[in-house]
Amino acid sequence: MIQTEENVTEEKITRTNQMVSFWVDGLRLGVPIAMVQEINRLNEITAVPGANTSIAGVVNLRGDVVTVLNARAIFASKQMHCENMQNIILQVEDESIGLLVDRVDDIVDVDTSTSQPTPPNIEASHRRFLKSVNMIDNSLILIVDPVAMIRKSEASTASA
Amino acid sequence: MELDDDIVNEFVEESREHLSGIELQLVQIEAGGDAIDEELVNTVFRSIHSIKGAAGFLGLKQINNLSHSFENVLGRVRERALIPDPFNVNVMLQAADQLAVLIDCIQTSDEDDHSELCRALDKLIEQENAAEGSGEMTATTKAPAKKKTTRRRTTKSSPAKKTTSTRGKKSTATAAAGQATAGDATKTEGDTAAVKSEAVPAKPKGGPGLGKQADQTIRVNVKVLDRLMNLAGELVLNRNQLIRSISQHSGTNAFTEIGNDLDRVTTDIQEVVMQTRMQAVGQVFNKFPRIIRDLSSTLGKEINLTIEGAEVEIDKTIVEAIGDPLTHLIRNCCDHAIEVPSVRVENGKPKAGSVQLRAFHQAGKVVIEIEDDGAGMDPEKLKKRAVEKGVLGVEEAKSLSNRDAIHLIFAPGFSTAETISDVSGRGVGMDVVRTNIEKIGGNVEVSSTIKVGSLVRITLPLTLAIVPAMIVEVDGNSYALPQSSIIELIRTDGEKKAIENVNDTEILRLRGVLYPMLRAEDFLAVKKTSAGSSTTAERNKDPQIVLVESGSQRFALAVDRVLDSEDIVVKPLGRHLRNLPLLAGSTILGDGKVALILDCSGIQSLVDFSSDAAAGNDQKSSLVDVNSDPQRLVILSVTDNDRFGISMDIVKRIERIELDRIESAGNRKVLQYRGGMLPLIGMEEGVEIAKSDQLDSHYDHNCSYVIVFDVYGREVGLIAPRLHDIVEFDFTNGVQVGSEPGIAGIVPINGYSTRLVDLYGITEKIRPDWFDAKKDSIKCQALRILVCEDSGFFRNFLSKVLVEQGHIVTETVDGQEGLEQLDQTPTAFDLLITDVEMPRMSGFELTKNLRADSRFKDLPIIALTSLADEHSLSTGRAAGVDDYQIKMNKPALLSSIAKLASTKVSR
């Protein structure tokens, strides 16, 4: 609980923020637009043997080899794939990392002053990289902390 | 004083450049003694002078003072007023070191006081002055010393005032150097530092780096080069994609032409960009003379270092990476290998030890060799130590070959020095040396002979960024396998499967050697996440097999398909994937897809190979009968109706080549091979071949095998269109002696009557010129030779060969009979040729018995064997065998006889 309180204070400082909103297995999620480099259709992906399950593989992004994480795997969905998945390329700590999502939705303004802490009924393993819950047009959006999320997959890779 | 950063940086870089060569030059000056090489001294002088000038301008007092004193000393050396000796060169080296330190921390360089070193330098001159004053000058220094005063003035009158003037000076100096080398004796005007160039005849070996200065160079930030390198990599990928789509769309001619042009230009760009990153290994080598010099005095040894191939270039990253491993190896040489002078003299070696450092190109790679004539390594001692250290079990140690024992030095936690010394015991072991070299795609090998010396051989790739690789397909995905780890590709289709199962492990049997086999699909299994069919492990019945090598371990890797070979640009993987042991990186293929690069050492670590190898050995040894010596024969055919057998012992290698690579020069065929020409001969040129019009469906008409063997030290290839098998054949019975020249006999093998090829006989028949030239080296007077050989076939073969040379031959069938024969007529023979494996008494026992008898102490003995391994070699030598020869290697045997006969005469 201490952790969620910290999150609240942090959010109050940042105020309104533009978020890229997207869907993963029925969940509406958002990432700060400043961290999004671009959004792609998923081009041919190369699976990596021996890698953690949350890693979908690697793709060629204009000559750079970029690791792509599967959001469905991170959120422990039963189905790992759906049709026409899209690839959000994030800039995290100087590295381009892809996040494979069902569908990119829109760019939304999120008033961070209305942020709520993540509800306790959301799985503990997910709560670590979810910053907050916000209401937009009467629907919920979960704000993701990409740095925490990517570090989490990294940690599980190392232990694998 | 606030210093302008740009100017200071420029000064630092320029000074480093000046100082980089100085160590080597000073050591060379010292070695020259009173035969002063003025050009060399001038080079050093100019370097220090430039530093002094610029430092003065920038107000860097300490550097200025130190270089001033240094310059004075050099001035005296140049005038031959001061003769370089270990003492004063030591002071000069210290000064150079100190300058380098000061320049490295330029901002704080004025904080410490270095006047002591200046005084030491000044003292050198004072001493010399005192000597002069008291008239005790040596004859060699007298004459040139007269010029001293004028010279001193000239040098002093040129304190460089600005950086620009230093610049100017440098360029004129370079010009002077250029002219001097060109033999042009024009005076260079306006530059005092280069005044003496006209007096010196151009010496090509005068100062290394002197010629290089004359090149036009600019300084470029390494980051820019790295970026350029990346972009060139991109371009290569785009080119590959473009070429692929052009060929798919079968575009117009103009289109294809543009594509071809782009292809060519891109290849050139790639090459040139690579060149910009190339640096001479001399950069690393040049610091060794100093290290050796310092070490010799610390250790009380005399060591001469010779350097060859300092101009060989490799990628910057590799040059940087080999510095430490090489230093370690050189230190090891000095510390452990080279003996102290007294011991050397005792062992009949020259007092001064020699260390040779060589770099050269070989087969698209760079090889660096370090050879010493020191004590060598004792395999037994190494084994003992390994057991003590727990690296090896007692039983394992016993079965270890000498070569493997020497490679124990690379085992982690293994240090052979009796006491950890200051010189080489610095916490880095040879295992680190090996790891570092393998990290950059190289490998290291050691060979050593006790009391004679050791040779360390490092093989390095030219570059790391772009590597040639084989693209293979596993489970529908493409992977890249670096060529450096591939030994050969093996096709098993059409031939009898050579894959055997031993304890659930698959083993590949190839030319009589067993290799553990891994199926790539097993460890590269990608979890099927899509709803698609989950393919159950239906084993690929007909895989392609790649024989790969990691460290000294070879294993077979089964893949679904081998697609292509391509130059790939290595791209690092992101942080999520960086630590996967199986992968060395990634690359982008021509179709734009990412392919992962396989890491063979990672794959190797998947399996405990030692148990597999042991299983393989058991199987093999059960086939070998103790007293017989079966020969391994490679079975080949030219058409369907013939079979030929060649003894594997004289075969160096077997290569698979495409037929269109064979070129014809006149009626002779050659193959471009490993950067040279391999002359080829065909079986049909020497013996009659049964004609066949029936086409063999399994036979690949585009490829052929080439059996490579040695004829008097030159490699020759025999074309073998089809290779069937390697069999072991016991020659003790059932050989019909051949009547055709070039054919030694006929034997039934696997239901075929197989002609045993006398490889040298047939070669001599086809190309007598190769043998004529060497006739002299095998010529010797007629000898009375006793032959001990149990196999009738080889006995006959040997007799025939020897009688042809005019020798008188007596045959015996085993060691016992040989010994009796000799005992009865002790003076009737000049030379004994004996087989090793024989019933009743082996060749080694026979030798031992003979050597124990004073009558046969000096009888030359040649042992013939098919088992030319280290162990039997050393056993044989211990027993008293003079030389070892492989059965059927006629030229080598004959030269050995000639050699032994001539030494016997000289006795």
Short mmCIF file of N, CA, C and O in Angstrom, two decimals, chain B residues 809-853:
data_model
loop_
_atom_site.label_atom_id
_atom_site.label_comp_id
_atom_site.label_asym_id
_atom_site.label_seq_id
_atom_site.Cartn_x
_atom_site.Cartn_y
_atom_site.Cartn_z
N VAL B 809 68.34 -55.60 -50.56
CA VAL B 809 67.35 -55.76 -49.51
C VAL B 809 67.30 -57.19 -49.00
O VAL B 809 67.29 -58.14 -49.78
N THR B 810 67.27 -57.35 -47.67
CA THR B 810 67.02 -58.65 -47.06
C THR B 810 65.72 -58.54 -46.29
O THR B 810 65.53 -57.59 -45.55
N GLU B 811 64.83 -59.50 -46.47
CA GLU B 811 63.52 -59.41 -45.84
C GLU B 811 63.42 -60.34 -44.65
O GLU B 811 63.86 -61.49 -44.70
N THR B 812 62.83 -59.86 -43.58
CA THR B 812 62.46 -60.73 -42.45
C THR B 812 61.02 -60.42 -42.08
O THR B 812 60.54 -59.32 -42.35
N VAL B 813 60.35 -61.38 -41.41
CA VAL B 813 58.91 -61.22 -41.23
C VAL B 813 58.50 -60.70 -39.85
O VAL B 813 57.35 -60.35 -39.64
N ASP B 814 59.41 -60.70 -38.90
CA ASP B 814 59.07 -60.07 -37.62
C ASP B 814 60.34 -59.65 -36.88
O ASP B 814 61.46 -59.87 -37.37
N GLY B 815 60.16 -59.07 -35.71
CA GLY B 815 61.29 -58.55 -34.96
C GLY B 815 62.26 -59.63 -34.55
O GLY B 815 63.48 -59.46 -34.60
N GLN B 816 61.70 -60.77 -34.14
CA GLN B 816 62.52 -61.89 -33.69
C GLN B 816 63.47 -62.34 -34.80
O GLN B 816 64.68 -62.44 -34.60
N GLU B 817 62.87 -62.53 -35.98
CA GLU B 817 63.68 -63.00 -37.11
C GLU B 817 64.73 -61.95 -37.49
O GLU B 817 65.87 -62.28 -37.82
N GLY B 818 64.32 -60.69 -37.41
CA GLY B 818 65.23 -59.60 -37.73
C GLY B 818 66.43 -59.61 -36.79
O GLY B 818 67.59 -59.46 -37.22
N LEU B 819 66.12 -59.78 -35.51
CA LEU B 819 67.18 -59.78 -34.50
C LEU B 819 68.16 -60.93 -34.74
O LEU B 819 69.38 -60.76 -34.68
N GLU B 820 67.60 -62.11 -35.03
CA GLU B 820 68.45 -63.28 -35.30
C GLU B 820 69.34 -63.05 -36.50
O GLU B 820 70.54 -63.35 -36.48
N GLN B 821 68.75 -62.49 -37.56
CA GLN B 821 69.50 -62.21 -38.78
C GLN B 821 70.69 -61.29 -38.48
O GLN B 821 71.81 -61.54 -38.90
N LEU B 822 70.41 -60.24 -37.73
CA LEU B 822 71.45 -59.27 -37.40
C LEU B 822 72.52 -59.90 -36.51
O LEU B 822 73.71 -59.63 -36.66
N ASP B 823 72.07 -60.73 -35.59
CA ASP B 823 72.99 -61.36 -34.65
C ASP B 823 73.98 -62.25 -35.39
O ASP B 823 75.17 -62.30 -35.06
N GLN B 824 73.47 -62.94 -36.43
CA GLN B 824 74.33 -63.84 -37.18
C GLN B 824 75.32 -63.09 -38.05
O GLN B 824 76.48 -63.45 -38.17
N THR B 825 74.84 -62.04 -38.69
CA THR B 825 75.72 -61.28 -39.60
C THR B 825 75.69 -59.80 -39.19
O THR B 825 75.07 -58.98 -39.86
N PRO B 826 76.36 -59.48 -38.11
CA PRO B 826 76.24 -58.12 -37.56
C PRO B 826 76.75 -57.03 -38.47
O PRO B 826 76.34 -55.88 -38.34
N THR B 827 77.64 -57.36 -39.40
CA THR B 827 78.20 -56.28 -40.22
C THR B 827 77.60 -56.27 -41.63
O THR B 827 78.05 -55.52 -42.49
N ALA B 828 76.60 -57.09 -41.86
CA ALA B 828 76.08 -57.22 -43.22
C ALA B 828 75.07 -56.15 -43.60
O ALA B 828 74.61 -56.11 -44.73
N PHE B 829 74.69 -55.29 -42.63
CA PHE B 829 73.65 -54.30 -42.96
C PHE B 829 74.05 -52.88 -42.60
O PHE B 829 74.71 -52.63 -41.59
N ASP B 830 73.62 -51.95 -43.48
CA ASP B 830 73.91 -50.54 -43.22
C ASP B 830 72.72 -49.83 -42.58
O ASP B 830 72.85 -48.75 -42.03
N LEU B 831 71.54 -50.44 -42.71
CA LEU B 831 70.34 -49.72 -42.28
C LEU B 831 69.22 -50.72 -42.01
O LEU B 831 69.13 -51.75 -42.68
N LEU B 832 68.39 -50.40 -41.01
CA LEU B 832 67.26 -51.27 -40.70
C LEU B 832 65.96 -50.49 -40.87
O LEU B 832 65.82 -49.37 -40.37
N ILE B 833 65.05 -51.09 -41.61
CA ILE B 833 63.72 -50.50 -41.70
C ILE B 833 62.76 -51.50 -41.06
O ILE B 833 62.69 -52.65 -41.48
N THR B 834 62.06 -51.05 -40.01
CA THR B 834 61.20 -52.00 -39.32
C THR B 834 59.79 -51.47 -39.14
O THR B 834 59.58 -50.29 -38.93
N ASP B 835 58.84 -52.40 -39.25
CA ASP B 835 57.46 -52.11 -38.93
C ASP B 835 57.38 -51.99 -37.41
O ASP B 835 58.28 -52.45 -36.71
N VAL B 836 56.33 -51.39 -36.89
CA VAL B 836 56.22 -51.29 -35.44
C VAL B 836 55.42 -52.46 -34.88
O VAL B 836 55.88 -53.22 -34.03
N GLU B 837 54.20 -52.64 -35.39
CA GLU B 837 53.33 -53.69 -34.88
C GLU B 837 53.65 -55.01 -35.59
O GLU B 837 53.36 -55.16 -36.78
N MET B 838 54.28 -55.93 -34.87
CA MET B 838 54.58 -57.23 -35.48
C MET B 838 54.38 -58.32 -34.43
O MET B 838 54.56 -58.06 -33.24
N PRO B 839 54.03 -59.51 -34.85
CA PRO B 839 53.92 -60.61 -33.89
C PRO B 839 55.32 -60.99 -33.34
O PRO B 839 56.33 -60.63 -33.94
N ARG B 840 55.33 -61.70 -32.25
CA ARG B 840 56.55 -62.18 -31.58
C ARG B 840 57.40 -61.05 -31.00
O ARG B 840 57.63 -60.98 -29.81
N MET B 841 57.90 -60.16 -31.85
CA MET B 841 58.68 -59.04 -31.30
C MET B 841 58.35 -57.78 -32.10
O MET B 841 58.45 -57.78 -33.32
N SER B 842 57.94 -56.75 -31.38
CA SER B 842 57.54 -55.52 -32.07
C SER B 842 58.78 -54.74 -32.50
O SER B 842 59.90 -55.03 -32.07
N GLY B 843 58.57 -53.78 -33.34
CA GLY B 843 59.66 -52.95 -33.84
C GLY B 843 60.37 -52.21 -32.73
O GLY B 843 61.59 -52.04 -32.75
N PHE B 844 59.58 -51.77 -31.72
CA PHE B 844 60.19 -51.03 -30.61
C PHE B 844 61.08 -51.95 -29.77
O PHE B 844 62.18 -51.57 -29.37
N GLU B 845 60.58 -53.15 -29.52
CA GLU B 845 61.38 -54.10 -28.73
C GLU B 845 62.67 -54.43 -29.46
O GLU B 845 63.75 -54.48 -28.86
N LEU B 846 62.53 -54.64 -30.76
CA LEU B 846 63.70 -54.95 -31.58
C LEU B 846 64.73 -53.82 -31.46
O LEU B 846 65.92 -54.05 -31.23
N THR B 847 64.23 -52.57 -31.59
CA THR B 847 65.11 -51.42 -31.50
C THR B 847 65.82 -51.38 -30.14
O THR B 847 67.03 -51.16 -30.05
N LYS B 848 65.04 -51.62 -29.09
CA LYS B 848 65.60 -51.57 -27.74
C LYS B 848 66.71 -52.61 -27.59
O LYS B 848 67.79 -52.33 -27.07
N ASN B 849 66.43 -53.81 -28.08
CA ASN B 849 67.42 -54.87 -28.00
C ASN B 849 68.69 -54.52 -28.76
O ASN B 849 69.80 -54.76 -28.29
N LEU B 850 68.50 -53.92 -29.94
CA LEU B 850 69.66 -53.58 -30.77
C LEU B 850 70.50 -52.49 -30.12
O LEU B 850 71.72 -52.54 -30.09
N ARG B 851 69.80 -51.50 -29.57
CA ARG B 851 70.54 -50.38 -28.97
C ARG B 851 71.30 -50.82 -27.72
O ARG B 851 72.31 -50.21 -27.36
N ALA B 852 70.81 -51.86 -27.08
CA ALA B 852 71.49 -52.36 -25.89
C ALA B 852 72.76 -53.11 -26.26
O ALA B 852 73.63 -53.35 -25.43
N ASP B 853 72.86 -53.50 -27.52
CA ASP B 853 74.00 -54.27 -28.00
C ASP B 853 75.00 -53.30 -28.64
O ASP B 853 74.65 -52.55 -29.56
#
